[in-house]
Amino acid sequence: MNSGHQHRVFGRRAQEHILILASGDKVRHMTVRPWMAALAFCVVGVFSIGYLLATSYLVLRDDLIGATMARQARMQHDYEDRIAALRAQVDRITSRQLLDQQVVEDKVDKLMEQQMALTSRHGKLDNLLDRAESSGLTEKDGALPASSSPVQSYAPDLKDKRASLTGGGIQAIEKQLASGAPADATPDNSTLAYVPAAETVGDRADRIFSNVTLSLKDLEQDQRNRVEQLTSDAGNAANAIGTVLTRFKIPVPEETAARQDDDAVGGPYVEPESNDDFNNSLVELDGALTRLEAVRSTAESLPFRNPAIGKDVTSPFGNRRDPFLGRLALHSGIDFRFSPGEKIHPSAPGKVISAGWTGGYGNMVEVDHGNGISTRYGHMSQVLVKVGDTVGRNDVIGLAGSTGRSTGTHLHYEVRQDGHAVDPVYFMNAGLKLATYIK
């Protein structure tokens, strides 16, 4: 009863498999246990799988090797293509850099030529500016400013010849090219805006050279304007002086009058170096200054100044009652009150043609100023020059006194034109108008 109950609870026990082997009279048997069957099945399965794999490998080995080699070949080709692309990119970059460098060098050479041209112009202007300054037209330091434009950021002051000749401006440009984009070109990340692409060397070179070229053109235009202004001023001054000289019937030098050294010049005819407006303006300025210097030199040699500045006039030019005879007589000059022994200076430079006792003039000196104009200085107590001396405005020709027909110490000043006495006041008034043009 217990056994039946056990079978109902745990199930029926499986029967073991028995393998019987008979060979003749011999009979052997062996019990096949489950685990042995499982093991045998596994061994057979593994062997079968191995056999299949080995067979597949032997059959497909050539295809696998070919596929591997093909893959390696494709990879090699890919790497070679990539290397070739990188080399091409490097070549393009190198070529672009060479082109940029060539462009920069060409532009630097062009700027050097422009800068040297401006330097050469300054050399030509130096002499003209010196002449303009001596003529009282302008001060040299303020005549032609070098630059007030952004060119100062890239090139040296063009007035400094040493900087321009040593290429200081080009070195500054090269520093700008090497420094990259300016600091103020950095975009503001605080706002959403379009950010331009990074500036290349070529673009930066174009920007810098454009600024420099524009600045040089502005400077050139400013130079031309100032030269034209100087030419106009010189012409106006020459016309003003010429008008006064014409009023006194004094020959006015022609506009084409040559300078003192123009009587010993010559040479073969050669075409001019260039025919640009600036050189033409320099030629015009040279002609205007030559004419101004000629008329100015003529005016400065004439008695347009007062020989007794600050002195009282005791007797003017014209008819008066003679102090000795008491009857009407022509007073041929102007009398200035002087103290005894005061120094007397001529009213203009010239050559002494008379010096010593001269009748009613007493001790008198006469100075020839050219163009038929002479001046006389009478009643001096002592004459300090002799005939033939060349005197200037600051030279002392004698000392004031009361010699000859004189009632007291004074200077008798007389102006004579073509041998006839004229009123010195006319010359003095003209001198006031010419004060800004003559020294």
Coordinates of C-alpha atoms in Angstrom, one line a residue:
M1 CA 0.0 0.0 0.0
N2 CA 2.8 2.3 0.8
S3 CA 4.5 1.5 -2.5
G4 CA 1.4 2.2 -4.5
H5 CA 1.0 5.5 -2.7
Q6 CA 4.6 6.4 -3.5
H7 CA 4.2 5.7 -7.2
R8 CA 1.2 7.9 -7.2
V9 CA 3.1 10.7 -5.5
F10 CA 6.5 10.7 -7.4
G11 CA 5.5 9.1 -10.7
R12 CA 6.5 6.0 -12.3
R13 CA 10.3 5.3 -12.4
A14 CA 11.7 5.3 -16.0
Q15 CA 13.3 2.2 -17.2
E16 CA 16.9 2.1 -18.1
H17 CA 17.9 1.3 -21.7
I18 CA 20.1 -1.8 -22.1
L19 CA 22.3 -2.3 -25.1
I20 CA 22.8 -6.1 -25.8
L21 CA 25.7 -7.2 -28.1
A22 CA 25.8 -10.8 -29.2
S23 CA 28.8 -12.4 -31.0
G24 CA 28.5 -16.1 -31.3
D25 CA 28.1 -17.6 -27.9
K26 CA 29.1 -14.4 -26.2
V27 CA 26.4 -12.0 -25.2
R28 CA 27.3 -8.8 -23.7
H29 CA 25.1 -6.0 -22.6
M30 CA 25.6 -2.6 -21.3
T31 CA 23.2 -0.2 -19.7
V32 CA 22.9 3.2 -21.6
R33 CA 22.5 5.9 -19.0
P34 CA 20.9 9.2 -20.0
W35 CA 24.0 11.3 -19.4
M36 CA 26.0 9.0 -21.6
A37 CA 23.6 9.4 -24.4
A38 CA 23.6 13.1 -24.0
L39 CA 27.4 13.1 -24.0
A40 CA 27.6 11.0 -27.1
F41 CA 25.1 13.2 -28.8
C42 CA 27.1 16.3 -28.0
V43 CA 30.3 14.8 -29.2
V44 CA 28.7 13.8 -32.5
G45 CA 27.2 17.2 -32.9
V46 CA 30.5 19.0 -32.2
F47 CA 32.3 16.7 -34.6
S48 CA 29.7 17.3 -37.3
I49 CA 29.8 21.1 -36.8
G50 CA 33.6 21.0 -36.9
Y51 CA 33.6 18.9 -40.0
L52 CA 31.1 21.3 -41.7
L53 CA 33.2 24.3 -40.7
A54 CA 36.4 22.8 -42.0
T55 CA 34.8 21.8 -45.2
S56 CA 33.3 25.2 -45.7
Y57 CA 36.6 26.8 -45.0
L58 CA 38.4 24.7 -47.5
V59 CA 35.7 25.4 -50.0
L60 CA 35.4 29.1 -49.3
R61 CA 39.0 29.9 -48.4
D62 CA 39.9 31.4 -51.7
D63 CA 36.8 33.7 -51.7
L64 CA 37.6 34.9 -48.2
I65 CA 41.2 35.6 -49.0
G66 CA 40.2 37.4 -52.1
A67 CA 37.6 39.4 -50.2
T68 CA 40.1 40.4 -47.6
M69 CA 42.7 41.4 -50.2
A70 CA 40.0 43.4 -52.1
R71 CA 39.1 45.2 -48.9
Q72 CA 42.7 45.9 -48.1
A73 CA 43.1 47.2 -51.7
R74 CA 40.1 49.4 -51.3
M75 CA 41.4 50.8 -48.0
Q76 CA 44.8 51.4 -49.6
H77 CA 43.2 53.2 -52.6
D78 CA 41.1 55.3 -50.2
Y79 CA 44.2 56.3 -48.2
E80 CA 46.0 57.0 -51.4
D81 CA 43.1 59.2 -52.7
R82 CA 43.0 61.0 -49.3
I83 CA 46.8 61.6 -49.4
A84 CA 46.5 62.8 -53.0
A85 CA 43.7 65.2 -52.0
L86 CA 45.7 66.5 -49.0
R87 CA 48.7 67.0 -51.2
A88 CA 46.5 68.9 -53.7
Q89 CA 45.1 71.0 -50.9
V90 CA 48.7 71.7 -49.7
D91 CA 49.7 72.6 -53.2
R92 CA 46.7 75.0 -53.5
I93 CA 47.5 76.6 -50.2
T94 CA 51.2 76.9 -51.1
S95 CA 50.3 78.4 -54.6
R96 CA 47.8 80.8 -53.0
Q97 CA 50.4 81.9 -50.5
L98 CA 52.9 82.4 -53.3
L99 CA 50.4 84.4 -55.3
D100 CA 49.5 86.4 -52.2
Q101 CA 53.2 87.0 -51.5
Q102 CA 53.7 88.1 -55.1
V103 CA 50.8 90.4 -55.0
V104 CA 52.0 91.9 -51.7
E105 CA 55.5 92.3 -53.1
D106 CA 54.1 94.0 -56.3
K107 CA 52.0 96.4 -54.2
V108 CA 54.9 97.1 -51.9
D109 CA 57.1 97.9 -54.9
K110 CA 54.4 100.2 -56.2
L111 CA 54.0 101.9 -52.9
M112 CA 57.8 102.3 -52.7
E113 CA 57.7 104.0 -56.1
Q114 CA 54.9 106.3 -55.0
Q115 CA 56.7 107.1 -51.7
M116 CA 60.0 107.7 -53.6
A117 CA 58.1 110.0 -56.0
L118 CA 56.7 112.0 -53.1
T119 CA 60.2 112.1 -51.5
S120 CA 61.6 113.4 -54.9
R121 CA 58.8 116.0 -55.0
H122 CA 59.7 117.1 -51.5
G123 CA 63.3 117.5 -52.8
K124 CA 62.1 119.7 -55.7
L125 CA 59.8 121.6 -53.3
D126 CA 62.6 122.4 -50.8
N127 CA 64.1 125.1 -53.0
L128 CA 60.7 126.5 -54.0
L129 CA 59.6 126.6 -50.4
D130 CA 62.8 128.4 -49.3
R131 CA 62.2 130.9 -52.0
A132 CA 58.5 131.3 -51.0
E133 CA 59.6 131.7 -47.4
S134 CA 62.2 134.3 -48.2
S135 CA 59.5 136.1 -50.3
G136 CA 57.3 136.3 -47.2
L137 CA 54.5 134.1 -48.7
T138 CA 54.5 131.4 -46.0
E139 CA 56.5 129.7 -43.4
K140 CA 58.2 126.5 -44.6
D141 CA 57.2 124.4 -41.7
G142 CA 53.5 125.1 -42.4
A143 CA 53.6 125.2 -46.1
L144 CA 53.0 121.6 -47.0
P145 CA 51.9 119.3 -44.2
A146 CA 52.9 115.7 -44.8
S147 CA 49.7 114.0 -44.0
S148 CA 46.6 114.2 -41.8
S149 CA 45.1 110.9 -43.1
P150 CA 45.2 107.3 -42.0
V151 CA 48.4 106.8 -44.0
Q152 CA 50.1 107.6 -40.7
S153 CA 49.0 104.2 -39.5
Y154 CA 50.9 102.4 -42.2
A155 CA 53.6 104.7 -43.5
P156 CA 56.0 107.2 -41.9
D157 CA 55.7 111.0 -42.1
L158 CA 56.6 111.7 -45.7
K159 CA 58.4 114.9 -44.6
D160 CA 61.0 112.6 -42.9
K161 CA 63.2 111.8 -45.9
R162 CA 65.3 109.4 -43.9
A163 CA 62.3 107.3 -43.0
S164 CA 61.0 107.2 -46.5
L165 CA 64.4 106.3 -48.0
T166 CA 65.1 103.5 -45.5
G167 CA 61.7 102.0 -46.2
G168 CA 60.2 102.7 -42.7
G169 CA 56.8 102.9 -44.2
I170 CA 57.1 99.5 -46.0
Q171 CA 58.3 97.9 -42.7
A172 CA 55.2 99.3 -41.0
I173 CA 53.0 97.8 -43.7
E174 CA 54.7 94.4 -43.4
K175 CA 54.1 94.5 -39.6
Q176 CA 50.4 95.2 -40.3
L177 CA 50.2 92.3 -42.7
A178 CA 51.9 90.0 -40.2
S179 CA 49.8 91.1 -37.2
G180 CA 46.6 89.8 -38.7
A181 CA 43.2 91.5 -38.5
P182 CA 43.0 94.6 -36.3
A183 CA 41.8 94.2 -32.8
D184 CA 38.6 96.2 -33.4
A185 CA 37.6 93.6 -36.1
T186 CA 36.7 91.0 -33.4
P187 CA 32.9 90.4 -33.5
D188 CA 30.8 91.1 -30.5
N189 CA 29.5 87.7 -29.2
S190 CA 26.9 89.4 -27.0
T191 CA 24.6 90.0 -30.0
L192 CA 23.4 87.7 -32.7
A193 CA 24.8 89.1 -35.9
Y194 CA 26.4 87.9 -39.1
V195 CA 30.0 87.1 -38.5
P196 CA 32.1 87.5 -41.7
A197 CA 34.7 84.9 -42.6
A198 CA 38.2 85.3 -41.4
E199 CA 40.2 87.9 -43.4
T200 CA 42.8 86.3 -45.6
V201 CA 46.3 87.7 -46.2
G202 CA 45.3 88.8 -49.6
D203 CA 42.2 90.6 -48.4
R204 CA 44.1 92.2 -45.6
A205 CA 46.8 93.3 -48.0
D206 CA 44.2 94.8 -50.3
R207 CA 42.6 96.7 -47.4
I208 CA 45.9 98.1 -46.1
F209 CA 47.2 99.0 -49.5
S210 CA 43.9 100.6 -50.5
N211 CA 44.0 102.8 -47.4
V212 CA 47.7 103.7 -48.0
T213 CA 47.0 104.4 -51.7
L214 CA 44.1 106.6 -50.9
S215 CA 46.1 108.4 -48.3
L216 CA 49.0 109.0 -50.7
K217 CA 46.5 110.3 -53.3
D218 CA 45.0 112.7 -50.7
L219 CA 48.5 113.8 -49.8
E220 CA 49.4 114.4 -53.4
Q221 CA 46.2 116.3 -54.0
D222 CA 46.9 118.4 -50.8
Q223 CA 50.4 119.1 -52.1
R224 CA 49.1 120.2 -55.5
N225 CA 46.5 122.4 -53.9
R226 CA 49.0 124.1 -51.7
V227 CA 51.4 124.6 -54.6
E228 CA 48.6 126.1 -56.6
Q229 CA 47.8 128.4 -53.6
L230 CA 51.4 129.5 -53.4
T231 CA 51.5 130.1 -57.1
S232 CA 48.4 132.3 -56.8
D233 CA 49.7 134.2 -53.8
A234 CA 53.0 134.8 -55.5
G235 CA 51.2 136.1 -58.6
N236 CA 49.0 138.4 -56.5
A237 CA 52.0 139.7 -54.6
A238 CA 54.0 140.3 -57.8
N239 CA 51.0 142.1 -59.4
A240 CA 50.6 144.3 -56.3
I241 CA 54.2 145.3 -56.3
G242 CA 54.2 145.7 -60.1
T243 CA 51.2 148.1 -59.9
V244 CA 53.1 150.3 -57.5
L245 CA 56.2 150.3 -59.6
T246 CA 54.2 151.2 -62.7
R247 CA 52.6 154.1 -60.9
F248 CA 56.1 155.5 -60.4
K249 CA 57.0 154.8 -64.0
I250 CA 59.6 152.2 -63.0
P251 CA 60.1 149.3 -65.4
V252 CA 58.5 146.2 -64.1
P253 CA 60.4 142.9 -64.7
E254 CA 58.7 140.6 -67.1
E255 CA 57.1 137.4 -65.9
T256 CA 59.6 135.4 -67.8
A257 CA 62.6 137.3 -66.4
A258 CA 65.4 135.0 -65.6
R259 CA 67.2 134.9 -62.3
Q260 CA 70.8 136.2 -61.9
D261 CA 72.3 132.9 -63.0
D262 CA 70.1 132.5 -66.1
D263 CA 72.6 134.4 -68.3
A264 CA 75.0 131.4 -68.3
V265 CA 72.9 128.3 -69.0
G266 CA 72.5 126.0 -71.9
G267 CA 72.6 122.4 -73.1
P268 CA 70.9 120.0 -75.6
Y269 CA 67.2 119.7 -75.7
V270 CA 65.8 116.7 -73.9
E271 CA 62.2 115.7 -73.5
P272 CA 60.9 116.4 -70.0
E273 CA 60.9 113.6 -67.5
S274 CA 57.1 113.6 -67.2
N275 CA 54.2 115.8 -68.1
D276 CA 51.9 115.3 -65.1
D277 CA 49.9 118.1 -63.4
F278 CA 52.1 118.2 -60.4
N279 CA 55.3 118.9 -62.3
N280 CA 53.5 121.5 -64.4
S281 CA 52.3 123.2 -61.2
L282 CA 55.9 123.2 -59.9
V283 CA 57.0 124.9 -63.1
E284 CA 54.2 127.5 -62.7
L285 CA 55.2 128.1 -59.1
D286 CA 58.8 128.5 -60.1
G287 CA 57.8 131.1 -62.7
A288 CA 55.6 133.0 -60.3
L289 CA 58.3 133.0 -57.6
T290 CA 60.9 134.2 -60.2
R291 CA 58.7 137.1 -61.2
L292 CA 57.9 137.9 -57.6
E293 CA 61.6 137.9 -56.7
A294 CA 62.4 140.2 -59.6
V295 CA 59.7 142.8 -58.7
R296 CA 60.4 142.4 -55.0
S297 CA 64.1 142.9 -55.5
T298 CA 63.4 146.1 -57.5
A299 CA 60.9 147.4 -54.9
E300 CA 63.4 146.7 -52.1
S301 CA 66.1 148.7 -53.8
L302 CA 63.8 151.8 -54.0
P303 CA 63.3 154.4 -51.2
F304 CA 59.8 153.3 -50.1
R305 CA 60.7 153.5 -46.4
N306 CA 60.9 156.3 -44.0
P307 CA 64.6 157.1 -43.1
A308 CA 63.4 158.9 -39.9
I309 CA 60.8 156.7 -38.3
G310 CA 59.3 158.4 -35.3
K311 CA 60.8 161.8 -36.0
D312 CA 58.8 165.0 -36.3
V313 CA 58.5 166.7 -39.7
T314 CA 59.6 170.3 -39.4
S315 CA 59.0 171.2 -43.0
P316 CA 57.2 169.2 -45.8
F317 CA 57.9 169.1 -49.5
G318 CA 56.6 172.0 -51.7
N319 CA 56.6 175.7 -51.8
R320 CA 57.3 177.6 -48.6
R321 CA 58.7 180.9 -47.3
D322 CA 62.5 180.7 -47.4
P323 CA 63.8 180.9 -43.8
F324 CA 66.7 183.1 -44.9
L325 CA 65.3 185.2 -47.7
G326 CA 61.7 185.4 -46.5
R327 CA 60.3 184.9 -50.0
L328 CA 58.5 181.9 -51.6
A329 CA 60.8 179.1 -52.6
L330 CA 60.5 175.4 -53.4
H331 CA 61.5 173.1 -50.6
S332 CA 62.7 170.0 -52.6
G333 CA 62.6 167.5 -49.7
I334 CA 61.3 166.9 -46.1
D335 CA 63.0 168.1 -43.0
F336 CA 63.0 165.8 -39.9
R337 CA 63.9 167.0 -36.4
F338 CA 67.1 165.2 -35.2
S339 CA 69.3 165.5 -32.2
P340 CA 72.9 166.5 -32.8
G341 CA 75.1 163.5 -33.6
E342 CA 72.2 161.0 -34.2
K343 CA 72.9 158.3 -36.7
I344 CA 71.4 158.6 -40.1
H345 CA 70.5 155.5 -42.2
P346 CA 69.5 155.4 -45.9
S347 CA 65.9 154.6 -46.8
A348 CA 67.0 151.9 -49.3
P349 CA 70.2 150.1 -50.3
G350 CA 72.3 151.6 -53.1
K351 CA 75.6 153.1 -54.2
V352 CA 77.1 156.3 -52.9
I353 CA 77.5 158.8 -55.8
S354 CA 78.2 161.9 -53.7
A355 CA 79.6 162.4 -50.2
G356 CA 80.9 165.6 -48.7
W357 CA 80.2 169.3 -48.7
T358 CA 77.6 170.3 -51.3
G359 CA 76.7 174.0 -51.2
G360 CA 73.5 174.7 -49.3
Y361 CA 73.1 171.0 -48.4
G362 CA 76.2 171.3 -46.2
N363 CA 77.6 167.8 -45.6
M364 CA 75.5 165.7 -47.9
V365 CA 75.4 162.1 -49.1
E366 CA 73.6 161.0 -52.2
V367 CA 72.7 157.4 -52.8
D368 CA 71.8 156.0 -56.2
H369 CA 69.1 153.2 -56.1
G370 CA 68.9 152.5 -59.8
N371 CA 66.1 153.0 -62.3
G372 CA 66.8 156.8 -62.2
I373 CA 66.0 157.1 -58.4
S374 CA 68.4 158.6 -55.9
T375 CA 68.1 160.0 -52.4
R376 CA 69.9 162.9 -50.6
Y377 CA 70.7 163.3 -47.0
G378 CA 71.8 166.9 -46.1
H379 CA 73.0 169.1 -43.3
M380 CA 75.0 166.3 -41.6
S381 CA 77.6 167.1 -39.1
Q382 CA 79.8 164.3 -40.3
V383 CA 79.9 162.1 -43.4
L384 CA 80.9 158.4 -42.7
V385 CA 80.9 157.0 -46.3
K386 CA 82.8 157.8 -49.5
V387 CA 81.9 157.8 -53.1
G388 CA 81.6 154.3 -54.5
D389 CA 80.6 152.6 -51.3
T390 CA 77.7 150.2 -51.4
V391 CA 75.4 150.8 -48.4
G392 CA 72.4 148.9 -47.0
R393 CA 69.4 150.1 -45.0
N394 CA 71.1 149.4 -41.7
D395 CA 74.4 151.1 -42.5
V396 CA 75.2 154.5 -41.0
I397 CA 76.1 157.1 -43.6
G398 CA 76.5 160.0 -41.3
L399 CA 75.6 162.0 -38.2
A400 CA 72.9 164.6 -37.9
G401 CA 73.9 168.2 -37.7
S402 CA 73.2 171.7 -39.0
T403 CA 75.6 172.4 -41.8
G404 CA 74.9 174.5 -44.9
R405 CA 71.7 176.5 -45.1
S406 CA 70.2 175.3 -41.9
T407 CA 68.5 177.0 -38.9
G408 CA 69.0 174.0 -36.5
T409 CA 69.9 170.3 -36.3
H410 CA 67.7 168.3 -38.6
L411 CA 67.9 165.9 -41.6
H412 CA 67.0 167.2 -45.1
Y413 CA 65.7 164.1 -46.9
E414 CA 65.2 164.3 -50.7
V415 CA 64.1 161.9 -53.3
R416 CA 65.0 162.5 -57.0
Q417 CA 63.7 160.8 -60.0
D418 CA 65.6 161.3 -63.3
G419 CA 67.3 164.3 -61.8
H420 CA 64.1 166.0 -60.5
A421 CA 63.0 166.3 -56.9
V422 CA 59.7 164.5 -56.1
D423 CA 57.7 164.4 -52.9
P424 CA 59.2 161.7 -50.6
V425 CA 55.7 161.2 -49.1
Y426 CA 54.5 159.5 -52.3
F427 CA 57.2 156.9 -51.9
M428 CA 56.5 156.5 -48.2
N429 CA 52.8 156.0 -48.7
A430 CA 53.5 153.4 -51.4
G431 CA 55.9 151.7 -49.0
L432 CA 53.1 151.3 -46.5
K433 CA 51.1 149.4 -49.1
L434 CA 54.1 147.3 -49.9
A435 CA 55.0 146.6 -46.2
T436 CA 53.6 143.0 -46.4
Y437 CA 55.6 142.2 -49.5
I438 CA 59.1 143.8 -48.9
K439 CA 61.5 143.6 -46.1

